[in-house]
Amino acid sequence: MILCAGESLIDMVPQDGAFRPLAGGAVYNTAIALGRLGRATGYLWPISRDPFGDQILAPLAEAGVNTDLCPRTDRLTTLALVTLTNGEARYSFYDEGSAGRMLVPGDIGPLPQTVTALFAGGISLVPDPCGATLEGLIAAHHARLPVMIDPNIRPFFVTDPEAYRARLGRLLPLADIVKLSSDDLEWLHPDLAPEEAARHILATGPKLVLHTGGESGARAIWAGETVAVPAVRTTVADTIGAGDTFNAGVLASLDRQGLLSKDGIAAITPDQIRAALTLGAEAASVTVSRPGANPPWAHEMPASD
Protein backbone atom coordinates (compact mmCIF):
# COMPACT_ATOMS: atom_id res chain seq x y z
CA MET A 1 0.00 0.00 0.00
CA ILE A 2 1.31 3.43 -0.97
CA LEU A 3 0.69 5.76 1.98
CA CYS A 4 0.05 9.41 1.11
CA ALA A 5 0.66 11.69 4.10
CA GLY A 6 -0.32 15.35 3.80
CA GLU A 7 -2.96 17.95 3.48
CA SER A 8 -6.60 17.82 2.59
CA LEU A 9 -8.71 20.96 2.69
CA ILE A 10 -11.72 22.66 1.20
CA ASP A 11 -11.20 25.07 -1.69
CA MET A 12 -13.84 27.77 -1.67
CA VAL A 13 -14.07 28.45 -5.41
CA PRO A 14 -15.90 31.49 -6.85
CA GLN A 15 -19.11 30.60 -8.68
CA ASP A 16 -21.97 32.90 -9.67
CA GLY A 17 -21.11 35.51 -7.07
CA ALA A 18 -20.79 32.98 -4.27
CA PHE A 19 -18.32 30.26 -3.28
CA ARG A 20 -18.56 26.55 -4.02
CA PRO A 21 -16.76 24.22 -1.57
CA LEU A 22 -14.59 21.59 -3.29
CA ALA A 23 -12.42 19.00 -1.56
CA GLY A 24 -8.75 19.39 -2.45
CA GLY A 25 -5.16 19.50 -1.28
CA ALA A 26 -2.06 18.33 -3.13
CA VAL A 27 -1.42 15.09 -1.24
CA TYR A 28 -5.15 14.35 -1.05
CA ASN A 29 -5.39 14.68 -4.85
CA THR A 30 -2.47 12.27 -5.31
CA ALA A 31 -4.09 9.71 -3.00
CA ILE A 32 -7.35 9.84 -4.92
CA ALA A 33 -5.55 9.61 -8.28
CA LEU A 34 -3.59 6.55 -7.09
CA GLY A 35 -6.76 4.87 -5.87
CA ARG A 36 -8.54 5.59 -9.14
CA LEU A 37 -5.60 4.12 -11.05
CA GLY A 38 -6.17 0.87 -9.21
CA ARG A 39 -3.22 0.90 -6.82
CA ALA A 40 -3.49 -0.07 -3.15
CA THR A 41 -3.43 3.33 -1.46
CA GLY A 42 -3.68 4.68 2.07
CA TYR A 43 -4.15 8.23 3.32
CA LEU A 44 -2.86 9.82 6.53
CA TRP A 45 -4.10 13.21 7.69
CA PRO A 46 -6.43 14.38 10.46
CA ILE A 47 -10.06 14.57 9.29
CA SER A 48 -12.47 16.89 11.05
CA ARG A 49 -15.84 15.70 12.30
CA ASP A 50 -17.38 18.84 10.78
CA PRO A 51 -19.48 18.50 7.58
CA PHE A 52 -16.45 19.31 5.42
CA GLY A 53 -14.70 16.25 6.86
CA ASP A 54 -17.45 14.05 5.44
CA GLN A 55 -17.05 15.81 2.09
CA ILE A 56 -13.32 15.03 2.13
CA LEU A 57 -13.81 11.37 3.06
CA ALA A 58 -16.40 10.52 0.38
CA PRO A 59 -14.08 10.68 -2.70
CA LEU A 60 -11.40 8.73 -0.83
CA ALA A 61 -13.89 5.95 -0.14
CA GLU A 62 -15.12 6.03 -3.73
CA ALA A 63 -11.52 5.59 -4.98
CA GLY A 64 -10.90 2.72 -2.57
CA VAL A 65 -8.33 4.62 -0.49
CA ASN A 66 -7.76 3.24 3.00
CA THR A 67 -8.28 5.90 5.70
CA ASP A 68 -7.71 3.73 8.79
CA LEU A 69 -4.69 5.84 9.78
CA CYS A 70 -6.61 9.15 9.64
CA PRO A 71 -7.27 10.50 13.16
CA ARG A 72 -10.69 12.14 13.60
CA THR A 73 -10.87 15.43 15.46
CA ASP A 74 -13.32 18.16 16.45
CA ARG A 75 -10.94 20.81 15.10
CA LEU A 76 -12.17 22.53 11.94
CA THR A 77 -11.22 21.71 8.36
CA THR A 78 -8.71 24.03 6.66
CA LEU A 79 -10.34 26.38 4.15
CA ALA A 80 -8.62 27.94 1.14
CA LEU A 81 -10.54 30.95 -0.17
CA VAL A 82 -9.86 31.26 -3.89
CA THR A 83 -10.06 34.64 -5.63
CA LEU A 84 -9.48 35.23 -9.32
CA THR A 85 -7.51 38.27 -10.49
CA ASN A 86 -7.31 38.53 -14.27
CA GLY A 87 -7.90 34.78 -14.42
CA GLU A 88 -5.10 34.01 -11.98
CA ALA A 89 -6.04 32.14 -8.81
CA ARG A 90 -4.94 33.54 -5.47
CA TYR A 91 -5.49 31.84 -2.13
CA SER A 92 -6.21 32.96 1.42
CA PHE A 93 -5.90 30.16 3.98
CA TYR A 94 -7.99 29.76 7.10
CA ASP A 95 -5.69 27.29 8.81
CA GLU A 96 -4.79 28.42 12.33
CA GLY A 97 -5.62 25.65 14.79
CA SER A 98 -7.19 23.52 12.05
CA ALA A 99 -7.57 19.74 12.07
CA GLY A 100 -4.56 19.14 9.84
CA ARG A 101 -2.24 21.83 11.10
CA MET A 102 -2.39 20.49 14.65
CA LEU A 103 -1.19 16.99 13.68
CA VAL A 104 1.28 15.76 16.31
CA PRO A 105 3.34 12.55 16.52
CA GLY A 106 0.92 11.01 19.03
CA ASP A 107 -1.82 11.11 16.36
CA ILE A 108 0.08 8.62 14.20
CA GLY A 109 -0.05 4.97 15.14
CA PRO A 110 2.48 2.34 14.05
CA LEU A 111 2.52 1.94 10.28
CA PRO A 112 1.21 -1.48 9.27
CA GLN A 113 3.49 -3.82 7.33
CA THR A 114 1.14 -3.41 4.38
CA VAL A 115 2.63 0.06 3.81
CA THR A 116 5.22 -0.38 1.07
CA ALA A 117 5.98 3.24 0.09
CA LEU A 118 5.48 6.75 1.44
CA PHE A 119 4.47 9.89 -0.44
CA ALA A 120 4.46 13.31 1.22
CA GLY A 121 4.61 16.97 0.34
CA GLY A 122 2.53 20.06 -0.23
CA ILE A 123 1.81 22.86 2.20
CA SER A 124 1.55 20.31 5.03
CA LEU A 125 5.36 20.36 5.25
CA VAL A 126 5.43 24.11 5.99
CA PRO A 127 3.78 25.02 9.33
CA ASP A 128 4.22 23.37 12.69
CA PRO A 129 3.30 21.17 14.40
CA CYS A 130 2.19 19.23 11.30
CA GLY A 131 5.36 19.97 9.31
CA ALA A 132 7.62 18.73 12.08
CA THR A 133 5.39 15.68 12.54
CA LEU A 134 5.65 14.70 8.87
CA GLU A 135 9.39 15.34 8.93
CA GLY A 136 9.62 12.93 11.85
CA LEU A 137 7.47 10.35 10.04
CA ILE A 138 9.75 10.41 7.00
CA ALA A 139 12.92 10.34 9.11
CA ALA A 140 11.60 7.32 11.04
CA HIS A 141 10.69 5.24 7.98
CA HIS A 142 12.89 6.27 5.06
CA ALA A 143 15.47 3.56 5.73
CA ARG A 144 12.84 0.86 5.13
CA LEU A 145 10.32 2.49 2.79
CA PRO A 146 10.90 4.17 -0.56
CA VAL A 147 9.91 7.83 -0.18
CA MET A 148 8.68 10.32 -2.78
CA ILE A 149 8.42 14.01 -1.87
CA ASP A 150 6.81 16.81 -3.87
CA PRO A 151 7.14 20.02 -1.83
CA ASN A 152 4.82 21.84 -4.28
CA ILE A 153 6.14 25.12 -2.90
CA ARG A 154 3.64 27.96 -2.45
CA PRO A 155 5.72 31.02 -1.52
CA PHE A 156 2.69 32.95 -0.25
CA PHE A 157 2.16 30.22 2.38
CA VAL A 158 5.76 30.22 3.59
CA THR A 159 6.15 32.79 6.38
CA ASP A 160 9.77 31.87 7.20
CA PRO A 161 11.57 31.01 3.93
CA GLU A 162 14.91 30.24 5.55
CA ALA A 163 13.38 27.83 8.06
CA TYR A 164 11.49 26.08 5.28
CA ARG A 165 14.57 25.85 3.06
CA ALA A 166 16.33 24.30 6.05
CA ARG A 167 13.52 21.75 6.50
CA LEU A 168 13.65 20.81 2.83
CA GLY A 169 17.42 20.63 3.13
CA ARG A 170 16.91 17.92 5.74
CA LEU A 171 13.99 16.16 4.02
CA LEU A 172 14.94 15.94 0.35
CA PRO A 173 18.10 13.88 1.02
CA LEU A 174 15.87 11.31 2.78
CA ALA A 175 13.73 10.84 -0.36
CA ASP A 176 14.32 8.32 -3.11
CA ILE A 177 12.29 10.41 -5.57
CA VAL A 178 11.86 14.19 -5.51
CA LYS A 179 9.44 15.96 -7.86
CA LEU A 180 9.98 19.68 -8.47
CA SER A 181 8.50 22.20 -10.86
CA SER A 182 10.56 24.94 -12.47
CA ASP A 183 9.12 27.38 -9.92
CA ASP A 184 10.13 25.05 -7.06
CA LEU A 185 13.69 24.81 -8.37
CA GLU A 186 13.93 28.58 -8.76
CA TRP A 187 12.67 29.15 -5.20
CA LEU A 188 15.12 26.63 -3.76
CA HIS A 189 18.14 27.68 -5.85
CA PRO A 190 17.51 31.09 -7.47
CA ASP A 191 21.16 31.32 -8.53
CA LEU A 192 21.11 28.09 -10.57
CA ALA A 193 19.56 27.04 -13.89
CA PRO A 194 16.81 24.40 -13.43
CA GLU A 195 18.91 21.38 -14.46
CA GLU A 196 21.85 22.57 -12.36
CA ALA A 197 19.51 22.98 -9.39
CA ALA A 198 18.07 19.50 -9.97
CA ARG A 199 21.55 17.97 -10.12
CA HIS A 200 22.52 19.80 -6.95
CA ILE A 201 19.53 18.20 -5.19
CA LEU A 202 20.34 14.80 -6.73
CA ALA A 203 23.83 14.98 -5.23
CA THR A 204 22.35 15.21 -1.72
CA GLY A 205 20.88 11.70 -1.83
CA PRO A 206 17.76 11.08 -3.96
CA LYS A 207 17.96 8.52 -6.77
CA LEU A 208 15.60 10.43 -9.07
CA VAL A 209 14.80 14.13 -9.33
CA LEU A 210 11.79 14.69 -11.56
CA HIS A 211 11.51 18.14 -13.12
CA THR A 212 8.11 19.03 -14.53
CA GLY A 213 7.62 21.93 -16.87
CA GLY A 214 3.93 21.91 -17.82
CA GLU A 215 3.67 22.10 -21.59
CA SER A 216 7.38 21.36 -21.95
CA GLY A 217 6.94 17.88 -20.43
CA ALA A 218 8.89 16.12 -17.70
CA ARG A 219 12.50 15.14 -17.19
CA ALA A 220 14.20 12.72 -14.84
CA ILE A 221 17.64 13.70 -13.59
CA TRP A 222 19.46 10.67 -12.19
CA ALA A 223 22.80 8.88 -12.33
CA GLY A 224 22.48 8.24 -16.07
CA GLU A 225 21.59 10.46 -19.02
CA THR A 226 18.55 12.67 -18.49
CA VAL A 227 15.29 10.99 -19.53
CA ALA A 228 12.64 13.29 -20.98
CA VAL A 229 9.06 12.79 -22.15
CA PRO A 230 6.81 15.38 -23.82
CA ALA A 231 3.55 16.61 -22.35
CA VAL A 232 0.48 14.91 -23.82
CA ARG A 233 -1.38 17.42 -25.98
CA THR A 234 -4.98 18.05 -24.99
CA THR A 235 -7.53 20.83 -24.68
CA VAL A 236 -6.91 22.37 -21.27
CA ALA A 237 -9.85 23.22 -19.04
CA ASP A 238 -7.57 24.16 -16.14
CA THR A 239 -4.38 22.86 -14.55
CA ILE A 240 -5.75 22.19 -11.05
CA GLY A 241 -4.36 18.90 -9.75
CA ALA A 242 -2.15 18.24 -12.79
CA GLY A 243 1.10 17.87 -10.84
CA ASP A 244 -0.62 15.81 -8.15
CA THR A 245 -1.95 13.43 -10.79
CA PHE A 246 1.47 13.23 -12.44
CA ASN A 247 2.90 12.08 -9.10
CA ALA A 248 0.25 9.36 -8.89
CA GLY A 249 0.98 8.21 -12.43
CA VAL A 250 4.70 7.90 -11.69
CA LEU A 251 4.08 5.94 -8.49
CA ALA A 252 1.45 3.74 -10.16
CA SER A 253 3.84 2.89 -12.98
CA LEU A 254 6.70 2.06 -10.63
CA ASP A 255 4.33 -0.09 -8.58
CA ARG A 256 3.11 -1.95 -11.69
CA GLN A 257 6.69 -2.50 -12.82
CA GLY A 258 7.60 -4.00 -9.43
CA LEU A 259 10.07 -1.18 -8.79
CA LEU A 260 8.50 0.54 -5.80
CA SER A 261 11.15 -0.60 -3.33
CA LYS A 262 14.55 0.65 -2.23
CA ASP A 263 16.32 -1.91 -4.41
CA GLY A 264 13.98 -1.42 -7.36
CA ILE A 265 14.52 2.34 -7.54
CA ALA A 266 18.28 1.94 -7.03
CA ALA A 267 18.49 -0.43 -10.04
CA ILE A 268 16.05 1.43 -12.31
CA THR A 269 16.75 1.65 -16.07
CA PRO A 270 16.10 4.47 -18.56
CA ASP A 271 13.20 2.57 -20.16
CA GLN A 272 11.59 2.03 -16.77
CA ILE A 273 11.96 5.72 -15.93
CA ARG A 274 10.47 6.65 -19.31
CA ALA A 275 7.48 4.40 -18.68
CA ALA A 276 6.87 6.06 -15.31
CA LEU A 277 7.13 9.59 -16.72
CA THR A 278 4.85 8.64 -19.61
CA LEU A 279 2.09 7.32 -17.36
CA GLY A 280 2.42 10.43 -15.22
CA ALA A 281 2.07 12.67 -18.28
CA GLU A 282 -0.88 10.69 -19.65
CA ALA A 283 -2.74 10.77 -16.34
CA ALA A 284 -2.08 14.51 -15.92
CA SER A 285 -3.39 15.19 -19.44
CA VAL A 286 -6.77 13.72 -18.47
CA THR A 287 -6.93 15.87 -15.34
CA VAL A 288 -6.19 19.12 -17.18
CA SER A 289 -8.80 18.30 -19.83
CA ARG A 290 -11.63 18.72 -17.33
CA PRO A 291 -12.39 21.32 -14.64
CA GLY A 292 -10.95 20.96 -11.16
CA ALA A 293 -8.83 18.22 -9.64
CA ASN A 294 -10.62 15.27 -11.23
CA PRO A 295 -8.01 12.54 -11.87
CA PRO A 296 -8.66 9.69 -14.30
CA TRP A 297 -9.92 6.25 -13.41
CA ALA A 298 -7.96 3.26 -14.71
CA HIS A 299 -10.52 2.61 -17.48
CA GLU A 300 -9.99 6.14 -18.82
CA MET A 301 -6.30 5.59 -19.43
CA PRO A 302 -4.85 4.38 -22.76
CA ALA A 303 -5.22 0.63 -23.15
CA SER A 304 -1.46 0.25 -23.51
CA ASP A 305 -1.04 1.21 -19.87
Coordinates of C-alpha atoms in Angstrom, one line a residue:
M1 CA 0.0 0.0 0.0
I2 CA 1.3 3.4 -1.0
L3 CA 0.7 5.8 2.0
C4 CA 0.1 9.4 1.1
A5 CA 0.7 11.7 4.1
G6 CA -0.3 15.3 3.8
E7 CA -3.0 18.0 3.5
S8 CA -6.6 17.8 2.6
L9 CA -8.7 21.0 2.7
I10 CA -11.7 22.7 1.2
D11 CA -11.2 25.1 -1.7
M12 CA -13.8 27.8 -1.7
V13 CA -14.1 28.4 -5.4
P14 CA -15.9 31.5 -6.8
Q15 CA -19.1 30.6 -8.7
D16 CA -22.0 32.9 -9.7
G17 CA -21.1 35.5 -7.1
A18 CA -20.8 33.0 -4.3
F19 CA -18.3 30.3 -3.3
R20 CA -18.6 26.6 -4.0
P21 CA -16.8 24.2 -1.6
L22 CA -14.6 21.6 -3.3
A23 CA -12.4 19.0 -1.6
G24 CA -8.8 19.4 -2.4
G25 CA -5.2 19.5 -1.3
A26 CA -2.1 18.3 -3.1
V27 CA -1.4 15.1 -1.2
Y28 CA -5.2 14.3 -1.1
N29 CA -5.4 14.7 -4.8
T30 CA -2.5 12.3 -5.3
A31 CA -4.1 9.7 -3.0
I32 CA -7.4 9.8 -4.9
A33 CA -5.5 9.6 -8.3
L34 CA -3.6 6.6 -7.1
G35 CA -6.8 4.9 -5.9
R36 CA -8.5 5.6 -9.1
L37 CA -5.6 4.1 -11.1
G38 CA -6.2 0.9 -9.2
R39 CA -3.2 0.9 -6.8
A40 CA -3.5 -0.1 -3.2
T41 CA -3.4 3.3 -1.5
G42 CA -3.7 4.7 2.1
Y43 CA -4.1 8.2 3.3
L44 CA -2.9 9.8 6.5
W45 CA -4.1 13.2 7.7
P46 CA -6.4 14.4 10.5
I47 CA -10.1 14.6 9.3
S48 CA -12.5 16.9 11.1
R49 CA -15.8 15.7 12.3
D50 CA -17.4 18.8 10.8
P51 CA -19.5 18.5 7.6
F52 CA -16.4 19.3 5.4
G53 CA -14.7 16.3 6.9
D54 CA -17.4 14.1 5.4
Q55 CA -17.0 15.8 2.1
I56 CA -13.3 15.0 2.1
L57 CA -13.8 11.4 3.1
A58 CA -16.4 10.5 0.4
P59 CA -14.1 10.7 -2.7
L60 CA -11.4 8.7 -0.8
A61 CA -13.9 5.9 -0.1
E62 CA -15.1 6.0 -3.7
A63 CA -11.5 5.6 -5.0
G64 CA -10.9 2.7 -2.6
V65 CA -8.3 4.6 -0.5
N66 CA -7.8 3.2 3.0
T67 CA -8.3 5.9 5.7
D68 CA -7.7 3.7 8.8
L69 CA -4.7 5.8 9.8
C70 CA -6.6 9.1 9.6
P71 CA -7.3 10.5 13.2
R72 CA -10.7 12.1 13.6
T73 CA -10.9 15.4 15.5
D74 CA -13.3 18.2 16.5
R75 CA -10.9 20.8 15.1
L76 CA -12.2 22.5 11.9
T77 CA -11.2 21.7 8.4
T78 CA -8.7 24.0 6.7
L79 CA -10.3 26.4 4.1
A80 CA -8.6 27.9 1.1
L81 CA -10.5 30.9 -0.2
V82 CA -9.9 31.3 -3.9
T83 CA -10.1 34.6 -5.6
L84 CA -9.5 35.2 -9.3
T85 CA -7.5 38.3 -10.5
N86 CA -7.3 38.5 -14.3
G87 CA -7.9 34.8 -14.4
E88 CA -5.1 34.0 -12.0
A89 CA -6.0 32.1 -8.8
R90 CA -4.9 33.5 -5.5
Y91 CA -5.5 31.8 -2.1
S92 CA -6.2 33.0 1.4
F93 CA -5.9 30.2 4.0
Y94 CA -8.0 29.8 7.1
D95 CA -5.7 27.3 8.8
E96 CA -4.8 28.4 12.3
G97 CA -5.6 25.7 14.8
S98 CA -7.2 23.5 12.1
A99 CA -7.6 19.7 12.1
G100 CA -4.6 19.1 9.8
R101 CA -2.2 21.8 11.1
M102 CA -2.4 20.5 14.6
L103 CA -1.2 17.0 13.7
V104 CA 1.3 15.8 16.3
P105 CA 3.3 12.5 16.5
G106 CA 0.9 11.0 19.0
D107 CA -1.8 11.1 16.4
I108 CA 0.1 8.6 14.2
G109 CA -0.1 5.0 15.1
P110 CA 2.5 2.3 14.1
L111 CA 2.5 1.9 10.3
P112 CA 1.2 -1.5 9.3
Q113 CA 3.5 -3.8 7.3
T114 CA 1.1 -3.4 4.4
V115 CA 2.6 0.1 3.8
T116 CA 5.2 -0.4 1.1
A117 CA 6.0 3.2 0.1
L118 CA 5.5 6.7 1.4
F119 CA 4.5 9.9 -0.4
A120 CA 4.5 13.3 1.2
G121 CA 4.6 17.0 0.3
G122 CA 2.5 20.1 -0.2
I123 CA 1.8 22.9 2.2
S124 CA 1.5 20.3 5.0
L125 CA 5.4 20.4 5.3
V126 CA 5.4 24.1 6.0
P127 CA 3.8 25.0 9.3
D128 CA 4.2 23.4 12.7
P129 CA 3.3 21.2 14.4
C130 CA 2.2 19.2 11.3
G131 CA 5.4 20.0 9.3
A132 CA 7.6 18.7 12.1
T133 CA 5.4 15.7 12.5
L134 CA 5.6 14.7 8.9
E135 CA 9.4 15.3 8.9
G136 CA 9.6 12.9 11.9
L137 CA 7.5 10.3 10.0
I138 CA 9.7 10.4 7.0
A139 CA 12.9 10.3 9.1
A140 CA 11.6 7.3 11.0
H141 CA 10.7 5.2 8.0
H142 CA 12.9 6.3 5.1
A143 CA 15.5 3.6 5.7
R144 CA 12.8 0.9 5.1
L145 CA 10.3 2.5 2.8
P146 CA 10.9 4.2 -0.6
V147 CA 9.9 7.8 -0.2
M148 CA 8.7 10.3 -2.8
I149 CA 8.4 14.0 -1.9
D150 CA 6.8 16.8 -3.9
P151 CA 7.1 20.0 -1.8
N152 CA 4.8 21.8 -4.3
I153 CA 6.1 25.1 -2.9
R154 CA 3.6 28.0 -2.4
P155 CA 5.7 31.0 -1.5
F156 CA 2.7 32.9 -0.2
F157 CA 2.2 30.2 2.4
V158 CA 5.8 30.2 3.6
T159 CA 6.2 32.8 6.4
D160 CA 9.8 31.9 7.2
P161 CA 11.6 31.0 3.9
E162 CA 14.9 30.2 5.6
A163 CA 13.4 27.8 8.1
Y164 CA 11.5 26.1 5.3
R165 CA 14.6 25.8 3.1
A166 CA 16.3 24.3 6.0
R167 CA 13.5 21.8 6.5
L168 CA 13.6 20.8 2.8
G169 CA 17.4 20.6 3.1
R170 CA 16.9 17.9 5.7
L171 CA 14.0 16.2 4.0
L172 CA 14.9 15.9 0.4
P173 CA 18.1 13.9 1.0
L174 CA 15.9 11.3 2.8
A175 CA 13.7 10.8 -0.4
D176 CA 14.3 8.3 -3.1
I177 CA 12.3 10.4 -5.6
V178 CA 11.9 14.2 -5.5
K179 CA 9.4 16.0 -7.9
L180 CA 10.0 19.7 -8.5
S181 CA 8.5 22.2 -10.9
S182 CA 10.6 24.9 -12.5
D183 CA 9.1 27.4 -9.9
D184 CA 10.1 25.1 -7.1
L185 CA 13.7 24.8 -8.4
E186 CA 13.9 28.6 -8.8
W187 CA 12.7 29.1 -5.2
L188 CA 15.1 26.6 -3.8
H189 CA 18.1 27.7 -5.9
P190 CA 17.5 31.1 -7.5
D191 CA 21.2 31.3 -8.5
L192 CA 21.1 28.1 -10.6
A193 CA 19.6 27.0 -13.9
P194 CA 16.8 24.4 -13.4
E195 CA 18.9 21.4 -14.5
E196 CA 21.9 22.6 -12.4
A197 CA 19.5 23.0 -9.4
A198 CA 18.1 19.5 -10.0
R199 CA 21.6 18.0 -10.1
H200 CA 22.5 19.8 -6.9
I201 CA 19.5 18.2 -5.2
L202 CA 20.3 14.8 -6.7
A203 CA 23.8 15.0 -5.2
T204 CA 22.4 15.2 -1.7
G205 CA 20.9 11.7 -1.8
P206 CA 17.8 11.1 -4.0
K207 CA 18.0 8.5 -6.8
L208 CA 15.6 10.4 -9.1
V209 CA 14.8 14.1 -9.3
L210 CA 11.8 14.7 -11.6
H211 CA 11.5 18.1 -13.1
T212 CA 8.1 19.0 -14.5
G213 CA 7.6 21.9 -16.9
G214 CA 3.9 21.9 -17.8
E215 CA 3.7 22.1 -21.6
S216 CA 7.4 21.4 -21.9
G217 CA 6.9 17.9 -20.4
A218 CA 8.9 16.1 -17.7
R219 CA 12.5 15.1 -17.2
A220 CA 14.2 12.7 -14.8
I221 CA 17.6 13.7 -13.6
W222 CA 19.5 10.7 -12.2
A223 CA 22.8 8.9 -12.3
G224 CA 22.5 8.2 -16.1
E225 CA 21.6 10.5 -19.0
T226 CA 18.6 12.7 -18.5
V227 CA 15.3 11.0 -19.5
A228 CA 12.6 13.3 -21.0
V229 CA 9.1 12.8 -22.2
P230 CA 6.8 15.4 -23.8
A231 CA 3.5 16.6 -22.4
V232 CA 0.5 14.9 -23.8
R233 CA -1.4 17.4 -26.0
T234 CA -5.0 18.0 -25.0
T235 CA -7.5 20.8 -24.7
V236 CA -6.9 22.4 -21.3
A237 CA -9.8 23.2 -19.0
D238 CA -7.6 24.2 -16.1
T239 CA -4.4 22.9 -14.5
I240 CA -5.7 22.2 -11.0
G241 CA -4.4 18.9 -9.8
A242 CA -2.2 18.2 -12.8
G243 CA 1.1 17.9 -10.8
D244 CA -0.6 15.8 -8.1
T245 CA -2.0 13.4 -10.8
F246 CA 1.5 13.2 -12.4
N247 CA 2.9 12.1 -9.1
A248 CA 0.3 9.4 -8.9
G249 CA 1.0 8.2 -12.4
V250 CA 4.7 7.9 -11.7
L251 CA 4.1 5.9 -8.5
A252 CA 1.4 3.7 -10.2
S253 CA 3.8 2.9 -13.0
L254 CA 6.7 2.1 -10.6
D255 CA 4.3 -0.1 -8.6
R256 CA 3.1 -1.9 -11.7
Q257 CA 6.7 -2.5 -12.8
G258 CA 7.6 -4.0 -9.4
L259 CA 10.1 -1.2 -8.8
L260 CA 8.5 0.5 -5.8
S261 CA 11.1 -0.6 -3.3
K262 CA 14.5 0.7 -2.2
D263 CA 16.3 -1.9 -4.4
G264 CA 14.0 -1.4 -7.4
I265 CA 14.5 2.3 -7.5
A266 CA 18.3 1.9 -7.0
A267 CA 18.5 -0.4 -10.0
I268 CA 16.0 1.4 -12.3
T269 CA 16.7 1.7 -16.1
P270 CA 16.1 4.5 -18.6
D271 CA 13.2 2.6 -20.2
Q272 CA 11.6 2.0 -16.8
I273 CA 12.0 5.7 -15.9
R274 CA 10.5 6.7 -19.3
A275 CA 7.5 4.4 -18.7
A276 CA 6.9 6.1 -15.3
L277 CA 7.1 9.6 -16.7
T278 CA 4.8 8.6 -19.6
L279 CA 2.1 7.3 -17.4
G280 CA 2.4 10.4 -15.2
A281 CA 2.1 12.7 -18.3
E282 CA -0.9 10.7 -19.7
A283 CA -2.7 10.8 -16.3
A284 CA -2.1 14.5 -15.9
S285 CA -3.4 15.2 -19.4
V286 CA -6.8 13.7 -18.5
T287 CA -6.9 15.9 -15.3
V288 CA -6.2 19.1 -17.2
S289 CA -8.8 18.3 -19.8
R290 CA -11.6 18.7 -17.3
P291 CA -12.4 21.3 -14.6
G292 CA -11.0 21.0 -11.2
A293 CA -8.8 18.2 -9.6
N294 CA -10.6 15.3 -11.2
P295 CA -8.0 12.5 -11.9
P296 CA -8.7 9.7 -14.3
W297 CA -9.9 6.3 -13.4
A298 CA -8.0 3.3 -14.7
H299 CA -10.5 2.6 -17.5
E300 CA -10.0 6.1 -18.8
M301 CA -6.3 5.6 -19.4
P302 CA -4.9 4.4 -22.8
A303 CA -5.2 0.6 -23.1
S304 CA -1.5 0.2 -23.5
D305 CA -1.0 1.2 -19.9

